[in-house]
Coordinates of N, CA and C in Angstrom, one line a residue:
X9 N 2.6 -17.4 -18.0 CA 3.8 -18.2 -17.7 C 5.0 -17.3 -17.6
X10 N 5.0 -16.3 -18.6 CA 6.3 -15.3 -18.5 C 6.2 -14.4 -17.2
X11 N 4.9 -14.2 -16.8 CA 4.9 -13.5 -15.4 C 5.3 -14.4 -14.3
X12 N 5.2 -15.5 -14.4 CA 5.6 -16.4 -13.3 C 7.1 -16.5 -13.4
X13 N 7.6 -16.5 -14.5 CA 9.3 -16.5 -14.5 C 9.6 -15.1 -13.8
X14 N 9.1 -14.1 -14.4 CA 9.7 -12.8 -13.9 C 9.6 -12.6 -12.4
X15 N 8.4 -13.1 -11.9 CA 8.1 -13.2 -10.3 C 9.3 -13.9 -9.7
X16 N 9.6 -15.1 -10.4 CA 10.5 -15.9 -9.8 C 11.9 -15.3 -9.5
X17 N 12.2 -14.6 -10.8 CA 13.6 -14.0 -10.9 C 13.7 -12.9 -9.8
X18 N 12.5 -12.2 -9.6 CA 12.6 -11.0 -8.6 C 12.8 -11.6 -7.2
X19 N 12.0 -12.7 -7.0 CA 12.2 -13.4 -5.8 C 13.6 -13.8 -5.4
X20 N 14.3 -14.4 -6.4 CA 15.5 -14.9 -6.2 C 16.6 -13.4 -5.9
X21 N 16.2 -12.6 -6.4 CA 17.0 -11.2 -6.4 C 16.9 -10.6 -4.8
X22 N 15.5 -10.7 -4.6 CA 15.1 -10.2 -3.2 C 15.7 -11.1 -2.2
X23 N 15.9 -12.4 -2.3 CA 16.4 -13.3 -1.3 C 17.9 -12.8 -0.8
X24 N 18.5 -12.4 -1.9 CA 19.9 -11.8 -1.6 C 20.0 -10.3 -1.1
X25 N 18.7 -9.8 -1.2 CA 18.7 -8.1 -0.8 C 19.2 -8.0 0.7
X26 N 18.8 -9.0 1.6 CA 19.1 -8.5 3.1 C 20.5 -8.4 3.3
X27 N 21.4 -9.4 2.6 CA 22.8 -9.4 2.7 C 23.4 -8.0 2.2
X28 N 22.9 -7.6 1.1 CA 23.4 -6.3 0.5 C 23.0 -5.1 1.2
X29 N 21.7 -5.2 1.8 CA 21.2 -3.9 2.7 C 21.9 -4.0 3.9
X30 N 22.4 -5.1 4.5 CA 23.2 -5.1 5.8 C 24.4 -4.5 5.5
X31 N 25.1 -4.8 4.4 CA 26.3 -4.2 4.1 C 26.3 -2.7 3.8
X32 N 25.1 -2.2 3.1 CA 24.9 -0.8 3.0 C 24.8 -0.1 4.3
X33 N 23.8 -0.6 5.1 CA 23.6 0.0 6.3 C 25.0 0.1 7.1
X34 N 25.6 -0.9 7.2 CA 27.0 -0.9 8.0 C 27.8 0.1 7.6
X35 N 27.8 0.3 6.2 CA 28.8 1.4 5.5 C 28.2 2.7 5.9
X36 N 26.8 2.9 6.0 CA 26.2 4.2 6.1 C 26.3 4.7 7.7
X37 N 26.1 3.6 8.6 CA 26.3 4.0 10.0 C 27.8 4.2 10.3
X38 N 28.7 3.4 9.6 CA 30.1 3.7 9.8 C 30.6 5.1 9.4
X39 N 30.0 5.6 8.5 CA 30.3 7.0 7.8 C 29.6 8.0 8.6
X40 N 28.3 7.9 8.8 CA 27.5 9.1 9.2 C 27.2 8.9 10.9
X41 N 27.5 7.6 11.4 CA 27.2 7.5 12.8 C 25.8 7.1 13.1
X42 N 25.4 6.9 14.5 CA 24.1 6.5 14.8 C 23.1 7.7 14.6
X43 N 23.5 8.9 14.4 CA 22.6 9.9 14.3 C 21.8 9.8 13.1
X44 N 22.1 8.9 12.1 CA 21.4 8.7 10.8 C 20.1 8.0 11.1
X45 N 19.8 7.5 12.3 CA 18.7 6.7 12.6 C 17.6 7.7 12.8
X46 N 17.7 8.8 13.5 CA 16.6 9.7 13.8 C 15.9 10.2 12.4
X47 N 16.7 10.7 11.5 CA 15.9 11.1 10.2 C 15.2 10.1 9.6
X48 N 15.8 8.7 9.7 CA 15.0 7.6 9.0 C 13.7 7.3 9.9
X49 N 13.8 7.3 11.1 CA 12.5 7.3 12.1 C 11.4 8.2 11.5
X50 N 11.8 9.6 11.3 CA 11.1 10.5 11.0 C 10.3 10.2 9.5
X51 N 11.2 9.7 8.7 CA 10.8 9.3 7.4 C 9.8 8.2 7.3
X52 N 10.0 7.1 8.4 CA 9.0 6.1 8.4 C 7.7 6.7 8.7
X53 N 7.8 7.5 9.8 CA 6.5 8.1 10.5 C 5.9 8.8 9.6
X54 N 6.4 9.6 8.7 CA 5.8 10.4 7.6 C 5.0 9.6 6.5
X55 N 5.6 8.3 6.1 CA 5.0 7.4 5.3 C 3.7 6.9 5.9
X56 N 3.7 6.5 7.2 CA 2.6 5.9 7.9 C 1.5 6.9 8.0
X57 N 2.0 8.1 8.6 CA 0.9 9.2 8.5 C 0.3 9.5 7.2
X58 N 1.0 9.6 6.2 CA 0.4 9.9 4.9 C -0.5 8.7 4.4
X59 N -0.2 7.5 4.7 CA -1.0 6.4 4.4 C -2.4 6.2 5.3
X60 N -2.2 6.7 6.5 CA -3.4 6.8 7.4 C -4.5 7.9 6.9
X61 N -3.8 9.0 6.3 CA -4.7 10.0 5.8 C -5.3 9.5 4.4
X62 N -4.6 8.8 3.7 CA -5.2 8.2 2.5 C -6.4 7.4 2.8
X63 N -6.3 6.4 4.1 CA -7.4 5.7 4.5 C -8.6 6.5 4.8
X64 N -8.3 7.6 5.5 CA -9.5 8.5 6.2 C -9.9 9.4 5.2
X65 N -9.2 10.0 4.5 CA -9.8 11.2 3.4 C -10.2 10.6 2.0
X66 N -9.7 9.4 1.8 CA -10.1 8.9 0.4 C -10.9 7.7 0.6
X67 N -10.4 6.6 1.2 CA -11.1 5.3 1.2 C -12.4 5.5 2.0
X68 N -12.3 5.9 3.4 CA -13.5 6.1 4.4 C -14.6 7.0 3.7
X69 N -14.0 8.3 3.5 CA -15.0 9.2 2.9 C -15.6 8.9 1.6
X70 N -14.6 8.4 0.8 CA -15.1 7.8 -0.6 C -16.3 6.9 -0.6
X71 N -16.2 5.8 0.4 CA -17.0 4.7 0.7 C -18.4 5.4 1.1
X72 N -18.3 6.4 2.0 CA -19.5 7.0 2.7 C -20.2 8.0 1.7
X73 N -19.5 8.8 0.9 CA -20.1 9.9 0.1 C -20.4 9.4 -1.4
X74 N -19.5 8.6 -1.9 CA -19.8 8.2 -3.2 C -20.6 6.8 -3.3
X75 N -20.3 5.9 -2.4 CA -20.8 4.6 -2.5 C -21.9 4.4 -1.6
X76 N -22.1 5.5 -0.6 CA -23.4 5.5 0.2 C -23.2 4.1 1.1
X77 N -22.0 3.7 1.5 CA -21.9 2.6 2.3 C -21.2 2.8 3.6
X78 N -21.1 2.1 4.5 CA -20.7 2.3 5.8 C -19.1 1.8 5.7
X79 N -18.2 2.8 5.9 CA -16.8 2.6 5.9 C -16.3 1.6 6.9
X80 N -16.8 1.5 8.0 CA -16.6 0.5 9.1 C -16.8 -0.7 8.5
X81 N -17.8 -1.1 7.9 CA -18.2 -2.5 7.6 C -17.3 -2.8 6.3
X82 N -16.9 -2.0 5.6 CA -16.0 -2.1 4.5 C -14.6 -2.6 5.1
X83 N -14.1 -1.9 6.1 CA -12.8 -2.0 6.7 C -12.9 -3.5 7.6
X84 N -14.1 -3.7 8.1 CA -14.2 -5.0 8.7 C -14.2 -6.2 7.6
X85 N -14.8 -6.1 6.6 CA -14.9 -7.0 5.5 C -13.6 -7.2 4.8
X86 N -12.7 -6.1 4.6 CA -11.5 -6.3 4.0 C -10.3 -6.4 4.8
X87 N -10.6 -6.6 6.3 CA -9.5 -6.5 7.2 C -8.6 -7.9 7.0
X88 N -8.9 -8.9 6.7 CA -8.2 -10.3 6.5 C -7.2 -10.0 5.5
X89 N -7.6 -9.4 4.2 CA -6.7 -9.1 3.2 C -5.7 -8.0 3.7
X90 N -6.1 -7.0 4.3 CA -5.3 -5.8 4.5 C -4.2 -6.3 5.6
X91 N -4.6 -7.0 6.5 CA -3.5 -7.6 7.3 C -2.6 -8.7 6.8
X92 N -3.1 -9.3 5.8 CA -2.1 -10.3 5.4 C -1.2 -9.5 4.4
X93 N -1.7 -8.6 3.7 CA -0.7 -7.6 3.0 C 0.3 -7.0 3.8
X94 N -0.1 -6.5 4.9 CA 0.7 -5.8 5.8 C 1.9 -6.7 6.3
X95 N 1.6 -8.1 6.6 CA 2.7 -8.9 7.1 C 3.4 -9.4 6.0
X96 N 2.9 -9.7 4.7 CA 3.8 -10.2 3.8 C 4.4 -9.3 2.9
X97 N 3.7 -8.0 2.8 CA 4.4 -7.0 1.9 C 4.2 -7.4 0.2
X98 N 3.3 -8.2 0.1 CA 3.2 -8.6 -1.3 C 1.8 -8.6 -1.8
X99 N 1.4 -7.8 -2.7 CA 0.0 -7.6 -3.1 C -0.3 -8.9 -4.0
X100 N 0.7 -9.6 -4.7 CA 0.5 -10.7 -5.3 C 0.0 -11.9 -4.5
X101 N 0.8 -12.0 -3.4 CA 0.5 -13.2 -2.6 C -1.0 -13.0 -1.8
X102 N -1.2 -11.6 -1.8 CA -2.7 -11.2 -1.0 C -3.8 -11.3 -1.9
X103 N -3.6 -11.5 -3.3 CA -4.6 -11.3 -4.3 C -5.7 -12.5 -4.2
X104 N -5.4 -13.8 -3.8 CA -6.5 -14.6 -3.8 C -7.4 -14.4 -2.5
X105 N -6.9 -13.7 -1.4 CA -7.6 -13.5 -0.2 C -8.5 -12.1 -0.4
X106 N -7.8 -11.2 -1.2 CA -8.5 -10.0 -1.6 C -9.8 -10.5 -2.3
X107 N -9.7 -11.3 -3.2 CA -10.9 -11.8 -4.0 C -11.9 -12.4 -3.3
X108 N -11.4 -13.1 -2.2 CA -12.3 -13.7 -1.3 C -13.2 -12.8 -0.3
X109 N -12.4 -11.9 0.1 CA -13.0 -10.9 1.0 C -14.0 -10.2 0.2
X110 N -13.6 -9.6 -1.0 CA -14.5 -8.8 -1.8 C -15.8 -9.6 -2.2
X111 N -15.6 -10.8 -2.6 CA -16.8 -11.5 -3.0 C -17.6 -12.1 -1.7
X112 N -17.1 -12.7 -0.7 CA -17.7 -13.0 0.5 C -18.2 -12.3 1.4
X113 N -17.4 -11.3 1.7 CA -17.7 -10.3 3.0 C -18.3 -9.2 2.3
X114 N -17.9 -8.6 1.2 CA -18.5 -7.3 0.6 C -19.5 -7.4 -0.3
X115 N -19.8 -8.4 -0.7 CA -20.9 -8.8 -1.7 C -20.6 -8.4 -3.2
X116 N -19.2 -8.3 -3.6 CA -18.8 -8.0 -5.0 C -19.0 -9.1 -5.7
X117 N -19.6 -9.0 -6.9 CA -19.5 -10.2 -8.0 C -18.2 -10.8 -8.1
X118 N -18.3 -12.0 -8.3 CA -17.0 -12.8 -8.6 C -16.3 -12.4 -9.8
X119 N -17.1 -12.2 -10.9 CA -16.7 -11.8 -12.2 C -15.9 -10.6 -12.2
X120 N -16.4 -9.5 -11.5 CA -15.8 -8.2 -11.5 C -14.6 -8.1 -10.5
X121 N -14.8 -9.0 -9.5 CA -13.6 -9.1 -8.6 C -12.4 -9.8 -9.1
X122 N -12.5 -10.8 -9.9 CA -11.3 -11.5 -10.6 C -10.9 -10.7 -11.7
X123 N -11.7 -9.6 -12.3 CA -11.1 -8.8 -13.3 C -10.5 -7.8 -12.7
X124 N -11.0 -6.9 -11.6 CA -10.5 -5.7 -11.3 C -9.3 -5.9 -10.3
X125 N -9.3 -6.9 -9.4 CA -8.4 -6.7 -8.3 C -6.9 -7.1 -8.9
X126 N -6.8 -8.1 -9.9 CA -5.5 -8.4 -10.4 C -4.9 -7.1 -11.3
X127 N -5.9 -6.5 -11.8 CA -5.7 -5.1 -12.7 C -5.3 -4.1 -11.6
X128 N -6.0 -4.0 -10.6 CA -5.6 -3.1 -9.5 C -4.2 -3.2 -8.9
X129 N -3.9 -4.5 -8.7 CA -2.6 -4.8 -8.1 C -1.4 -4.4 -8.9
X130 N -1.6 -4.3 -10.2 CA -0.6 -3.6 -11.0 C -0.7 -2.1 -11.3
X131 N -1.9 -1.6 -11.3 CA -2.0 -0.1 -11.7 C -2.3 0.8 -10.5
X132 N -3.2 0.4 -9.6 CA -3.7 1.0 -8.6 C -2.9 1.0 -7.3
X133 N -1.7 1.8 -7.3 CA -0.6 1.7 -6.4 C -0.5 3.0 -5.5
X134 N -1.7 3.1 -4.8 CA -1.6 4.5 -3.9 C -0.5 4.5 -2.9
X135 N -0.2 3.5 -2.2 CA 0.6 3.3 -1.2 C 2.1 3.5 -1.5
X136 N 2.2 2.8 -2.7 CA 3.7 3.0 -3.5 C 4.0 4.4 -3.8
X137 N 3.0 5.1 -4.4 CA 3.2 6.3 -4.9 C 3.5 7.3 -3.7
X138 N 2.7 7.1 -2.5 CA 3.3 7.9 -1.3 C 4.5 7.6 -0.7
X139 N 4.9 6.3 -1.0 CA 6.3 5.9 -0.3 C 7.4 6.5 -1.3
X140 N 7.2 6.4 -2.6 CA 8.1 7.0 -3.5 C 8.3 8.5 -3.4
X141 N 7.2 9.1 -3.2 CA 7.2 10.6 -3.1 C 7.9 11.0 -1.8
X142 N 7.5 10.3 -0.8 CA 8.2 10.6 0.5 C 9.8 10.5 0.5
X143 N 10.2 9.2 -0.3 CA 11.6 8.9 -0.4 C 12.4 9.9 -1.1
X144 N 11.8 10.3 -2.3 CA 12.4 11.3 -3.1 C 12.7 12.6 -2.3
X145 N 11.7 13.1 -1.7 CA 11.9 14.4 -0.8 C 12.7 14.3 0.2
X146 N 12.7 13.0 0.9 CA 13.8 12.8 2.0 C 15.2 12.8 1.5
X147 N 15.3 12.2 0.1 CA 16.8 12.1 -0.2 C 17.1 13.5 -0.7
X148 N 16.1 14.2 -1.3 CA 16.5 15.8 -1.6 C 16.9 16.4 -0.4
X149 N 16.2 16.3 0.7 CA 16.7 17.1 1.9 C 17.9 16.6 2.4
X150 N 18.1 15.3 2.3 CA 19.4 14.8 2.7 C 20.6 15.5 2.2
X151 N 20.5 15.7 0.8 CA 21.7 16.2 -0.1 C 21.4 17.7 -0.1
X152 N 20.6 18.3 0.7 CA 20.4 19.8 0.6 C 20.0 20.3 -0.7
X153 N 19.1 19.4 -1.3 CA 18.6 19.9 -2.9 C 17.3 20.6 -2.7
X154 N 17.1 21.7 -3.1 CA 15.8 22.4 -3.1 C 15.0 22.0 -4.3
X155 N 13.9 21.5 -4.2 CA 13.0 21.0 -5.3 C 12.0 22.3 -5.7
X156 N 12.0 22.5 -7.0 CA 11.1 23.6 -7.4 C 9.7 22.8 -7.7
X157 N 8.6 23.8 -8.0 CA 7.3 23.4 -8.3 C 7.2 22.4 -9.6
X158 N 8.1 22.7 -10.7 CA 8.0 22.0 -11.8 C 8.8 20.5 -11.6
X159 N 9.6 20.6 -10.5 CA 10.4 19.3 -10.2 C 9.3 18.3 -9.3
X160 N 8.3 18.9 -8.6 CA 7.4 18.1 -7.9 C 6.5 17.7 -9.1
X161 N 6.2 18.3 -9.9 CA 5.2 17.7 -10.9 C 5.8 16.7 -11.8
X162 N 7.3 16.8 -12.0 CA 8.0 15.7 -12.6 C 8.0 14.5 -11.8
X163 N 8.1 14.7 -10.4 CA 8.1 13.5 -9.7 C 6.8 12.7 -9.7
X164 N 5.6 13.5 -9.5 CA 4.3 13.0 -9.8 C 4.2 12.2 -11.1
X165 N 4.5 12.9 -12.2 CA 4.5 12.2 -13.5 C 5.2 11.1 -13.7
X166 N 6.5 11.1 -13.0 CA 7.2 10.0 -13.2 C 6.9 8.6 -12.3
X167 N 6.3 8.9 -11.2 CA 5.7 7.9 -10.3 C 4.5 7.3 -11.2
X168 N 3.7 8.1 -11.7 CA 2.5 7.5 -12.4 C 3.0 6.3 -13.4
X169 N 4.0 6.7 -14.1 CA 4.4 5.7 -15.1 C 5.4 4.5 -14.5
X170 N 6.3 4.9 -13.6 CA 7.1 3.9 -13.2 C 6.5 3.0 -12.1
X171 N 5.6 3.5 -11.5 CA 5.1 2.5 -10.3 C 4.4 1.4 -11.0
X172 N 3.9 1.5 -12.3 CA 3.1 0.5 -13.0 C 4.1 -0.6 -13.4
X173 N 5.3 -0.3 -13.4 CA 6.3 -1.3 -13.7 C 6.9 -2.1 -12.4
X174 N 6.3 -1.6 -11.3 CA 7.0 -2.5 -10.1 C 6.3 -3.7 -9.7
X175 N 7.0 -4.6 -9.5 CA 6.6 -6.1 -9.3 C 5.6 -6.1 -7.8
X176 N 4.7 -6.9 -7.9 CA 3.9 -7.0 -6.6 C 4.5 -8.0 -5.8
X177 N 5.9 -7.7 -5.3 CA 6.7 -8.5 -4.4 C 7.4 -7.6 -3.5
X178 N 7.8 -8.0 -2.3 CA 8.6 -7.1 -1.2 C 9.9 -6.6 -1.8
X179 N 10.2 -5.5 -1.6 CA 11.4 -4.7 -2.0 C 11.2 -4.4 -3.4
X180 N 10.3 -4.2 -4.2 CA 10.1 -3.9 -5.6 C 10.2 -2.3 -5.6
X181 N 9.9 -1.6 -4.5 CA 9.8 -0.1 -4.6 C 11.3 0.5 -4.7
X182 N 12.3 -0.2 -4.2 CA 13.7 0.3 -4.4 C 14.3 0.1 -5.9
X183 N 13.5 -0.6 -6.7 CA 14.0 -0.6 -8.2 C 13.4 0.4 -8.9
X184 N 12.2 1.0 -8.6 CA 11.6 2.2 -9.4 C 12.1 3.3 -8.7
X185 N 12.5 3.3 -7.2 CA 12.9 4.5 -6.6 C 13.8 5.2 -7.4
X186 N 15.1 4.5 -7.9 CA 16.1 5.1 -8.6 C 15.6 5.9 -9.8
X187 N 14.7 5.4 -10.4 CA 14.1 6.2 -11.7 C 13.5 7.5 -11.2
X188 N 12.8 7.5 -10.2 CA 12.0 8.7 -9.9 C 13.0 9.7 -9.2
X189 N 14.1 9.3 -8.6 CA 15.1 10.3 -8.1 C 15.9 10.8 -9.2
X190 N 16.3 10.0 -10.2 CA 17.0 10.4 -11.3 C 16.3 11.5 -12.1
X191 N 14.9 11.4 -12.1 CA 14.2 12.4 -12.9 C 14.3 13.9 -12.6
X192 N 14.7 14.1 -11.4 CA 14.8 15.3 -10.6 C 16.2 15.7 -10.2
X193 N 17.1 14.8 -10.6 CA 18.6 15.0 -10.2 C 19.0 14.7 -8.8
X194 N 18.2 13.7 -8.3 CA 18.8 13.6 -6.7 C 19.6 12.4 -6.8
X195 N 20.9 12.4 -6.1 CA 21.7 11.4 -6.1 C 21.1 10.0 -5.6
X196 N 21.5 8.9 -6.1 CA 21.0 7.8 -5.7 C 21.5 7.1 -4.5
X197 N 22.6 7.7 -3.9 CA 23.2 7.3 -2.8 C 22.4 7.1 -1.5
X198 N 21.1 7.8 -1.6 CA 20.3 7.8 -0.4 C 19.4 6.5 -0.4
X199 N 19.5 5.8 -1.6 CA 18.8 4.5 -1.5 C 19.5 3.5 -0.6
X200 N 20.6 3.6 -0.4 CA 21.4 2.6 0.5 C 20.8 3.0 2.0
X201 N 20.6 4.1 2.2 CA 20.1 4.5 3.6 C 18.6 4.2 3.8
X202 N 17.8 4.5 2.7 CA 16.4 4.0 2.7 C 16.1 2.5 2.7
X203 N 17.1 1.9 2.1 CA 16.9 0.4 2.1 C 16.7 -0.3 3.4
X204 N 17.4 0.4 4.3 CA 17.5 -0.1 5.8 C 16.0 -0.3 6.4
X205 N 15.3 0.6 6.1 CA 13.9 0.8 6.7 C 12.7 0.5 5.6
X206 N 13.3 -0.1 4.5 CA 12.3 -0.4 3.2 C 11.1 -1.3 3.8
X207 N 11.6 -2.4 4.6 CA 10.5 -3.4 5.0 C 9.5 -2.8 5.6
X208 N 9.8 -1.8 6.7 CA 8.7 -1.1 7.5 C 7.8 -0.4 6.7
X209 N 8.5 0.4 5.5 CA 7.5 1.3 4.8 C 6.8 0.3 3.8
X210 N 7.4 -0.7 3.5 CA 6.8 -1.7 2.3 C 5.5 -2.3 3.0
X211 N 5.5 -2.6 4.2 CA 4.4 -3.2 4.9 C 3.1 -2.3 4.8
X212 N 3.3 -1.2 5.1 CA 2.3 -0.1 5.2 C 1.6 0.2 3.8
X213 N 2.8 0.5 2.8 CA 2.3 0.8 1.6 C 1.6 -0.3 0.9
X214 N 1.9 -1.6 1.1 CA 1.3 -2.6 0.5 C 0.0 -2.8 1.1
X215 N -0.3 -2.6 2.4 CA -1.6 -2.7 2.9 C -2.6 -1.6 2.2
X216 N -2.0 -0.4 2.1 CA -2.8 0.7 1.5 C -3.0 0.5 0.0
X217 N -2.0 -0.2 -0.7 CA -2.4 -0.7 -2.1 C -3.6 -1.7 -2.1
X218 N -3.5 -2.6 -1.4 CA -4.5 -3.6 -1.4 C -5.9 -3.0 -0.9
X219 N -5.9 -2.2 0.2 CA -7.3 -1.5 0.6 C -7.7 -0.7 -0.4
X220 N -6.8 -0.1 -1.3 CA -7.3 0.7 -2.4 C -7.9 -0.1 -3.6
X221 N -7.3 -1.2 -3.7 CA -7.9 -2.1 -4.9 C -9.2 -2.7 -4.5
X222 N -9.5 -2.9 -3.2 CA -10.9 -3.5 -2.9 C -11.7 -2.4 -2.7
X223 N -11.4 -1.3 -2.4 CA -12.2 0.0 -2.2 C -12.6 0.3 -3.7
X224 N -11.8 0.3 -4.6 CA -12.3 0.8 -6.1 C -13.2 -0.5 -6.7
X225 N -12.9 -1.6 -6.3 CA -13.6 -2.8 -6.9 C -15.0 -2.6 -6.2
X226 N -15.1 -2.3 -5.0 CA -16.5 -2.4 -4.3 C -17.3 -1.3 -4.9
X227 N -16.7 -0.1 -5.0 CA -17.5 1.1 -5.5 C -17.9 1.0 -6.9
X228 N -17.2 0.4 -7.7 CA -17.6 0.0 -9.2 C -18.6 -1.1 -9.3
X229 N -18.5 -2.0 -8.3 CA -19.4 -3.2 -8.3 C -20.8 -2.6 -8.0
X230 N -20.9 -1.6 -7.1 CA -22.0 -1.1 -6.6 C -22.6 -0.1 -7.8
X231 N -21.6 0.6 -8.5 CA -22.3 1.5 -9.5 C -22.7 0.7 -10.6
X232 N -22.2 -0.6 -11.0 CA -22.4 -1.3 -12.3 C -23.7 -2.3 -11.9
X233 N -24.2 -2.2 -10.6 CA -25.2 -3.1 -10.1 C -24.8 -4.6 -10.1
X234 N -23.3 -4.8 -9.8 CA -22.8 -6.3 -9.5 C -22.7 -6.3 -8.1
X235 N -23.4 -5.9 -7.3 CA -23.2 -5.9 -5.9 C -24.4 -6.5 -5.2
X236 N -24.0 -7.6 -4.3 CA -24.9 -8.2 -3.4 C -25.2 -7.6 -2.4
X237 N -26.2 -6.8 -1.8 CA -26.5 -6.0 -0.9 C -26.9 -7.0 0.3
X238 N -27.5 -8.2 0.0 CA -27.6 -9.1 1.1 C -26.5 -9.6 1.7
X239 N -25.4 -9.8 1.0 CA -24.2 -10.1 1.7 C -23.5 -9.2 2.5
X240 N -23.6 -7.9 2.0 CA -23.2 -6.7 2.8 C -24.0 -6.6 4.0
X241 N -25.3 -6.6 3.9 CA -26.0 -6.5 5.1 C -25.8 -7.7 6.1
X242 N -25.6 -8.8 5.6 CA -25.3 -10.0 6.4 C -24.0 -10.0 7.1
X243 N -23.0 -9.3 6.4 CA -21.8 -9.3 7.1 C -21.9 -8.1 8.3
X244 N -22.8 -7.0 7.9 CA -23.0 -6.1 8.9 C -23.6 -6.7 10.1
X245 N -24.8 -7.5 9.9 CA -25.4 -8.1 11.1 C -24.3 -8.9 12.0
X246 N -23.6 -9.7 11.2 CA -22.7 -10.5 11.8 C -21.8 -9.6 12.9
X247 N -21.2 -8.5 12.2 CA -20.5 -7.7 13.1 C -21.2 -7.1 14.2
X248 N -22.3 -6.7 14.0 CA -23.2 -6.1 15.1 C -23.4 -7.3 16.1
X249 N -23.7 -8.5 15.7 CA -24.0 -9.7 16.7 C -22.8 -9.8 17.5
X250 N -21.5 -9.9 16.8 CA -20.3 -10.1 17.6 C -19.9 -8.9 18.5
X251 N -20.4 -7.8 18.2 CA -20.1 -6.7 19.1 C -21.0 -6.8 20.4
X252 N -22.1 -7.2 20.0 CA -23.2 -7.2 21.2 C -22.6 -8.3 22.2
X253 N -22.3 -9.5 21.4 CA -22.0 -10.7 22.4 C -20.6 -10.5 23.1
X254 N -19.8 -9.5 22.8 CA -18.6 -9.2 23.4 C -18.8 -8.3 24.6
X255 N -19.9 -7.7 24.6 CA -20.4 -6.8 25.8 C -20.5 -7.6 27.1
X256 N -20.0 -7.1 28.2 CA -20.3 -7.7 29.5 C -21.8 -7.9 29.8
X257 N -22.2 -9.0 30.1 CA -23.7 -9.3 30.7 C -23.8 -9.3 32.1
X258 N -25.0 -8.6 32.5 CA -25.2 -8.8 34.0 C -25.7 -10.0 34.3
X259 N -25.2 -10.7 35.5 CA -25.6 -12.0 35.8 C -27.0 -11.8 36.7

């Protein structure tokens, strides 16, 4: 009940966020000009590329090497939850669909899915960590601050602890971003600029978070023998049949 109250308060604050962001962006462009758009586009592109690498190097290779499972079947089975997370930017809203995809499409036991996926939505925040790291470095470059190796370790350590306090709702990254930047002495003024493109980054990082939750849950279910291979292979057969049916047939 207390969690529901906290999420409700966060949603009320977020409803007013677009008006505040509009005012901040208007002030930013009024002061720095239209040239401020190009660094922001590079920043968004950096976050997307980093998340794609996370999908390829960690999720896909991990599914293949550790789980001995076809990563394409995993992506197909989890695609509904991933797309829903991308459009809503909310891990909490995606949670019921994540459980359904894990249990029905990927063969994960319902008990382990209902235990691990809610836990993962609070602690397994890969996409948010990527976003916060890129945002802090972007802000440091914006102010001409050179970050040392110990400061990079400080950023990583701070993100590990602060990311767990982020609510699974859109816009929550901006709240913890200030703590990460403050840990290495980066001025918080850059948050006003980053807030203008927060929604674009939030979509990708939330999809990466949800994908990571389902990825870990699937691997652990297989390791603990709480994995239904028949459902996995049935889903693989359905995917193969749909692919064959989509091919053009000779009259």
